[in-house]
Short mmCIF file of C-alpha atoms and ligand atoms in Angstrom, two decimals:
data_model
loop_
_atom_site.label_atom_id
_atom_site.label_comp_id
_atom_site.label_asym_id
_atom_site.label_seq_id
_atom_site.Cartn_x
_atom_site.Cartn_y
_atom_site.Cartn_z
CA UNK A 395 -0.07 0.07 -0.11
CA UNK A 396 1.27 3.60 -0.86
CA UNK A 397 0.80 6.53 1.43
CA UNK A 398 -0.76 9.55 -0.34
CA UNK A 399 -2.22 12.98 0.60
CA UNK A 400 -4.78 15.07 -1.20
CA UNK A 401 -4.93 18.89 -0.85
CA UNK A 402 -8.59 19.93 -0.88
CA UNK A 403 -8.96 23.62 -0.48
CA UNK A 404 -7.60 24.11 3.33
CA UNK A 405 -7.97 20.37 4.04
CA UNK A 406 -5.22 17.90 3.59
CA UNK A 407 -6.64 14.51 3.37
CA UNK A 408 -4.15 11.47 3.90
CA UNK A 409 -5.11 8.25 2.41
CA UNK A 410 -3.67 4.96 1.42
CA UNK A 411 -3.73 3.77 -2.13
CA UNK A 412 -4.06 -0.04 -2.90
CA UNK A 413 -4.03 -1.50 -6.55
CA UNK A 414 -6.16 -4.31 -7.17
CA UNK A 415 -7.74 -6.42 -10.11
CA UNK A 416 -11.17 -5.30 -9.12
CA UNK A 417 -13.00 -3.44 -11.73
CA UNK A 418 -14.38 -0.41 -9.79
CA UNK A 419 -12.95 2.04 -7.37
CA UNK A 420 -13.35 1.17 -3.54
CA UNK A 421 -13.20 3.52 -0.86
CA UNK A 422 -12.88 2.10 2.70
CA UNK A 423 -12.63 3.63 6.23
CA UNK A 424 -10.33 1.72 8.48
CA UNK A 425 -8.94 2.53 11.99
CA UNK A 426 -5.96 3.87 10.20
CA UNK A 427 -8.14 6.14 8.01
CA UNK A 428 -9.12 6.08 4.29
CA UNK A 429 -7.98 3.42 2.09
CA UNK A 430 -8.57 3.75 -1.83
CA UNK A 431 -8.62 0.75 -4.04
CA UNK A 432 -7.91 1.55 -7.50
CA UNK A 433 -8.31 -1.06 -10.54
CA UNK A 434 -4.86 -1.61 -12.13
CA UNK A 435 -5.94 0.01 -15.49
CA UNK A 436 -7.00 3.44 -13.91
CA UNK A 437 -4.63 6.43 -13.45
CA UNK A 438 -4.06 7.74 -10.08
CA UNK A 439 -6.07 10.87 -10.44
CA UNK A 440 -9.19 8.60 -10.73
CA UNK A 441 -8.60 7.97 -7.02
CA UNK A 442 -8.64 11.71 -6.43
CA UNK A 443 -11.77 12.16 -8.40
CA UNK A 444 -13.41 9.44 -6.32
CA UNK A 445 -12.55 11.12 -3.25
CA UNK A 446 -13.66 14.59 -4.25
CA UNK A 447 -16.90 13.17 -5.36
CA UNK A 448 -17.68 11.10 -2.06
CA UNK A 449 -15.99 13.77 0.23
CA UNK A 450 -19.05 14.42 2.46
CA UNK A 451 -19.38 10.76 2.99
CA UNK A 452 -15.64 10.14 3.79
CA UNK A 453 -15.57 13.05 6.14
CA UNK A 454 -18.47 12.00 8.23
CA UNK A 455 -17.28 8.20 8.31
CA UNK A 456 -13.81 9.49 9.41
CA UNK A 457 -15.53 11.69 12.04
CA UNK A 458 -17.45 8.56 13.26
CA UNK A 459 -14.33 6.54 13.26
CA UNK A 460 -12.25 9.00 15.22
CA UNK A 461 -15.08 9.52 17.93
CA UNK A 462 -14.94 5.77 18.90
CA UNK A 463 -13.44 5.70 22.26
CA UNK A 464 -9.89 4.58 22.45
CA UNK A 465 -9.59 0.80 23.45
CA UNK A 466 -7.44 1.66 26.53
CA UNK A 467 -6.90 4.78 28.52
CA UNK A 468 -3.79 6.92 28.00
CA UNK A 469 -1.06 4.10 27.95
CA UNK A 470 1.90 3.09 25.87
CA UNK A 471 0.58 2.13 22.37
CA UNK A 472 -2.69 4.18 22.91
CA UNK A 473 -4.14 5.92 19.75
CA UNK A 474 -4.26 9.78 20.17
CA UNK A 475 -5.44 12.52 17.71
CA UNK A 476 -2.99 14.86 16.06
CA UNK A 477 -4.49 17.39 13.44
CA UNK A 478 -7.11 14.78 12.69
CA UNK A 479 -4.90 11.80 12.32
CA UNK A 480 -4.38 8.83 14.61
CA UNK A 481 -0.86 8.59 16.14
CA UNK A 482 0.19 6.01 18.39
CA UNK A 483 1.76 6.93 21.87
CA UNK A 484 5.19 5.70 22.63
CA UNK A 485 6.52 6.33 26.13
CA UNK A 486 9.96 6.18 27.31
CA UNK A 487 11.54 8.42 24.66
CA UNK A 488 14.55 10.73 25.26
CA UNK A 489 12.67 13.48 23.78
CA UNK A 490 9.12 14.33 22.63
CA UNK A 491 8.89 14.16 18.87
CA UNK A 492 6.29 13.03 16.02
CA UNK A 493 7.53 10.52 13.83
CA UNK A 494 5.42 9.17 11.03
CA UNK A 495 2.52 7.34 12.75
CA UNK A 496 4.12 7.58 16.34
CA UNK A 497 4.03 10.26 18.89
CA UNK A 498 7.10 9.66 21.09
CA UNK A 499 6.81 11.24 24.45
CA UNK A 500 9.63 12.04 27.08
CA UNK A 501 7.77 10.38 29.74
CA UNK A 502 7.36 6.97 31.54
CA UNK A 503 4.35 4.89 30.71
CA UNK A 504 2.46 5.81 34.01
CA UNK A 505 -0.83 7.37 32.88
CA UNK A 506 -0.45 10.65 34.70
CA UNK A 507 3.19 11.09 33.23
CA UNK A 508 1.84 10.47 29.84
CA UNK A 509 -1.07 12.75 30.15
CA UNK A 510 1.13 15.60 31.27
CA UNK A 511 3.70 15.10 28.53
CA UNK A 512 0.85 14.96 25.88
CA UNK A 513 -0.73 18.07 27.31
CA UNK A 514 2.62 19.91 27.12
CA UNK A 515 3.17 18.66 23.60
CA UNK A 516 -0.23 19.95 22.45
CA UNK A 517 0.06 23.44 24.23
CA UNK A 518 3.49 23.99 22.63
CA UNK A 519 2.35 23.04 19.26
CA UNK A 520 -0.89 25.02 19.72
CA UNK A 521 1.09 28.34 20.54
CA UNK A 522 2.98 28.10 17.27
CA UNK A 523 0.03 26.66 15.11
CA UNK A 524 -2.57 29.21 16.41
CA UNK A 525 -0.16 32.26 16.00
CA UNK A 526 0.52 31.37 12.50
CA UNK A 527 -3.12 30.62 11.62
CA UNK A 528 -4.44 33.86 13.35
CA UNK A 529 -1.70 35.97 11.46
CA UNK A 530 -2.67 34.25 8.26
CA UNK A 531 -6.61 34.91 8.52
CA UNK A 532 -6.40 38.29 10.20
CA UNK A 533 -4.53 39.50 7.54
CA UNK A 534 -7.05 38.23 4.80
CA UNK A 535 -9.99 39.46 6.86
CA UNK A 536 -8.49 42.62 7.93
CA UNK A 537 -9.56 41.83 11.65
CA UNK A 538 -6.69 42.14 14.01
CA UNK A 539 -7.00 40.71 17.52
CA UNK A 540 -5.28 42.70 20.70
CA UNK A 541 -4.27 39.68 22.13
CA UNK A 542 -4.22 35.84 21.55
CA UNK A 543 -4.00 33.39 24.31
CA UNK A 544 -4.45 29.73 24.98
CA UNK A 545 -7.35 28.38 26.87
CA UNK A 546 -8.13 25.07 28.18
CA UNK A 547 -11.83 25.55 29.04
CA UNK A 548 -13.59 22.26 28.66
CA UNK A 549 -16.37 22.29 26.05
CA UNK A 550 -15.31 25.64 24.42
CA UNK A 551 -12.94 25.77 21.47
CA UNK A 552 -12.47 29.43 21.37
CA UNK A 553 -13.71 32.81 22.64
CA UNK A 554 -13.44 36.45 21.63
CA UNK A 555 -13.74 39.17 24.10
CA UNK A 556 -15.14 42.79 23.57
CA UNK A 557 -11.81 44.01 24.10
CA UNK A 558 -10.43 42.04 21.12
CA UNK A 559 -8.92 39.14 23.06
CA UNK A 560 -8.90 35.80 21.26
CA UNK A 561 -8.71 32.52 23.28
CA UNK A 562 -8.27 29.28 21.66
CA UNK A 563 -8.29 25.93 23.13
CA UNK A 564 -5.01 23.91 22.88
CA UNK A 565 -7.20 20.72 22.56
CA UNK A 566 -7.96 21.75 19.07
CA UNK A 567 -4.62 20.48 17.99
CA UNK A 568 -6.40 17.10 17.84
CA UNK A 569 -8.64 18.36 15.13
CA UNK A 570 -7.87 18.46 11.49
CA UNK A 571 -6.30 21.85 10.36
CA UNK A 572 -9.29 22.74 8.35
CA UNK A 573 -11.31 22.60 11.62
CA UNK A 574 -8.87 24.69 13.39
CA UNK A 575 -8.94 27.23 10.68
CA UNK A 576 -12.75 27.31 11.07
CA UNK A 577 -12.40 28.20 14.62
CA UNK A 578 -9.89 30.85 14.01
CA UNK A 579 -12.05 32.43 11.35
CA UNK A 580 -15.17 32.08 13.69
CA UNK A 581 -13.38 33.89 16.56
CA UNK A 582 -11.81 36.76 14.12
CA UNK A 583 -15.26 37.29 12.98
CA UNK A 584 -16.48 38.15 16.22
CA UNK A 585 -13.94 41.09 16.22
CA UNK A 586 -16.41 42.68 13.64
CA UNK A 587 -19.62 41.20 15.05
CA UNK A 588 -19.74 40.25 18.67
CA UNK A 589 -22.91 38.00 18.16
CA UNK A 590 -24.09 35.18 15.90
CA UNK A 591 -26.24 37.31 13.65
CA UNK A 592 -26.80 36.87 9.91
CA UNK A 593 -23.88 39.44 9.46
CA UNK A 594 -21.54 37.50 11.51
CA UNK A 595 -22.17 34.27 9.59
CA UNK A 596 -21.83 36.08 6.30
CA UNK A 597 -18.23 37.04 7.34
CA UNK A 598 -17.63 33.39 8.36
CA UNK A 599 -19.22 32.03 5.04
CA UNK A 600 -16.99 34.28 3.14
CA UNK A 601 -13.71 33.11 4.15
CA UNK A 602 -14.91 29.53 5.16
CA UNK A 603 -17.81 28.44 2.74
CA UNK A 604 -17.82 24.98 3.94
CA UNK A 605 -17.89 25.92 7.67
CA UNK A 606 -20.75 23.71 8.35
CA UNK A 607 -18.72 20.51 7.63
CA UNK A 608 -16.14 21.91 9.77
CA UNK A 609 -18.30 22.76 12.63
CA UNK A 610 -19.96 19.27 12.58
CA UNK A 611 -16.65 17.80 13.03
CA UNK A 612 -16.33 19.70 16.28
CA UNK A 613 -19.68 18.65 17.18
CA UNK A 614 -19.14 14.96 16.59
CA UNK A 615 -15.77 14.96 18.46
CA UNK A 616 -16.62 17.45 21.08
CA UNK A 617 -16.61 14.93 23.99
CA UNK A 618 -13.66 12.91 22.68
CA UNK A 619 -11.55 16.27 22.28
CA UNK A 620 -12.42 17.58 25.74
CA UNK A 621 -11.64 14.37 27.70
CA UNK A 622 -7.88 15.06 27.96
ZN1 ZN B 1403 -19.02 32.55 18.09
#
């Protein structure tokens, strides 16, 4: 099987490509994500065409899959989400780092130590990722926040104060980049409209036309994302 990634607007979808004797294209959601089975005679772009055609179905299946509870708690080998992809926790590393399918943590395999190391990893990454995405979107939307801070409020992804302070939940680092962008755009739009009026949604829509799909991801994963 070959690993592939398809860039769709703001979303990059990783999938694996399998060649087979079969006559039609097969799309399958496995524990490890999307697998496309392509008849030998078809060029690879047919796989991409099939993905685009079935995108809503794929995204909803992936969301369902990812919201399945982990088979065990936070332990060596447990699956965790990183930018919408499953990674496997590997305890006992000299330093914390991502490598392919694995997230190596500089912590022993006690659940508390793993939780702490994982939280620090998400928070450090969140600071970098959020500053970059807020800079990107605030330039395009011409809406500049006064302050950006990390939050860890349970059940709340982001907020925007009347004073122009943006808060984004570091737990969002578990969500696909496109979903994080939706939250960034949503909170920036509150700098212009501090409400959820039709004027507010018109701003969101302008920069993020497929916001309902992205918001649904958050709804489906809400509980999964806030449990850590
Ligand atoms: Zn809002």
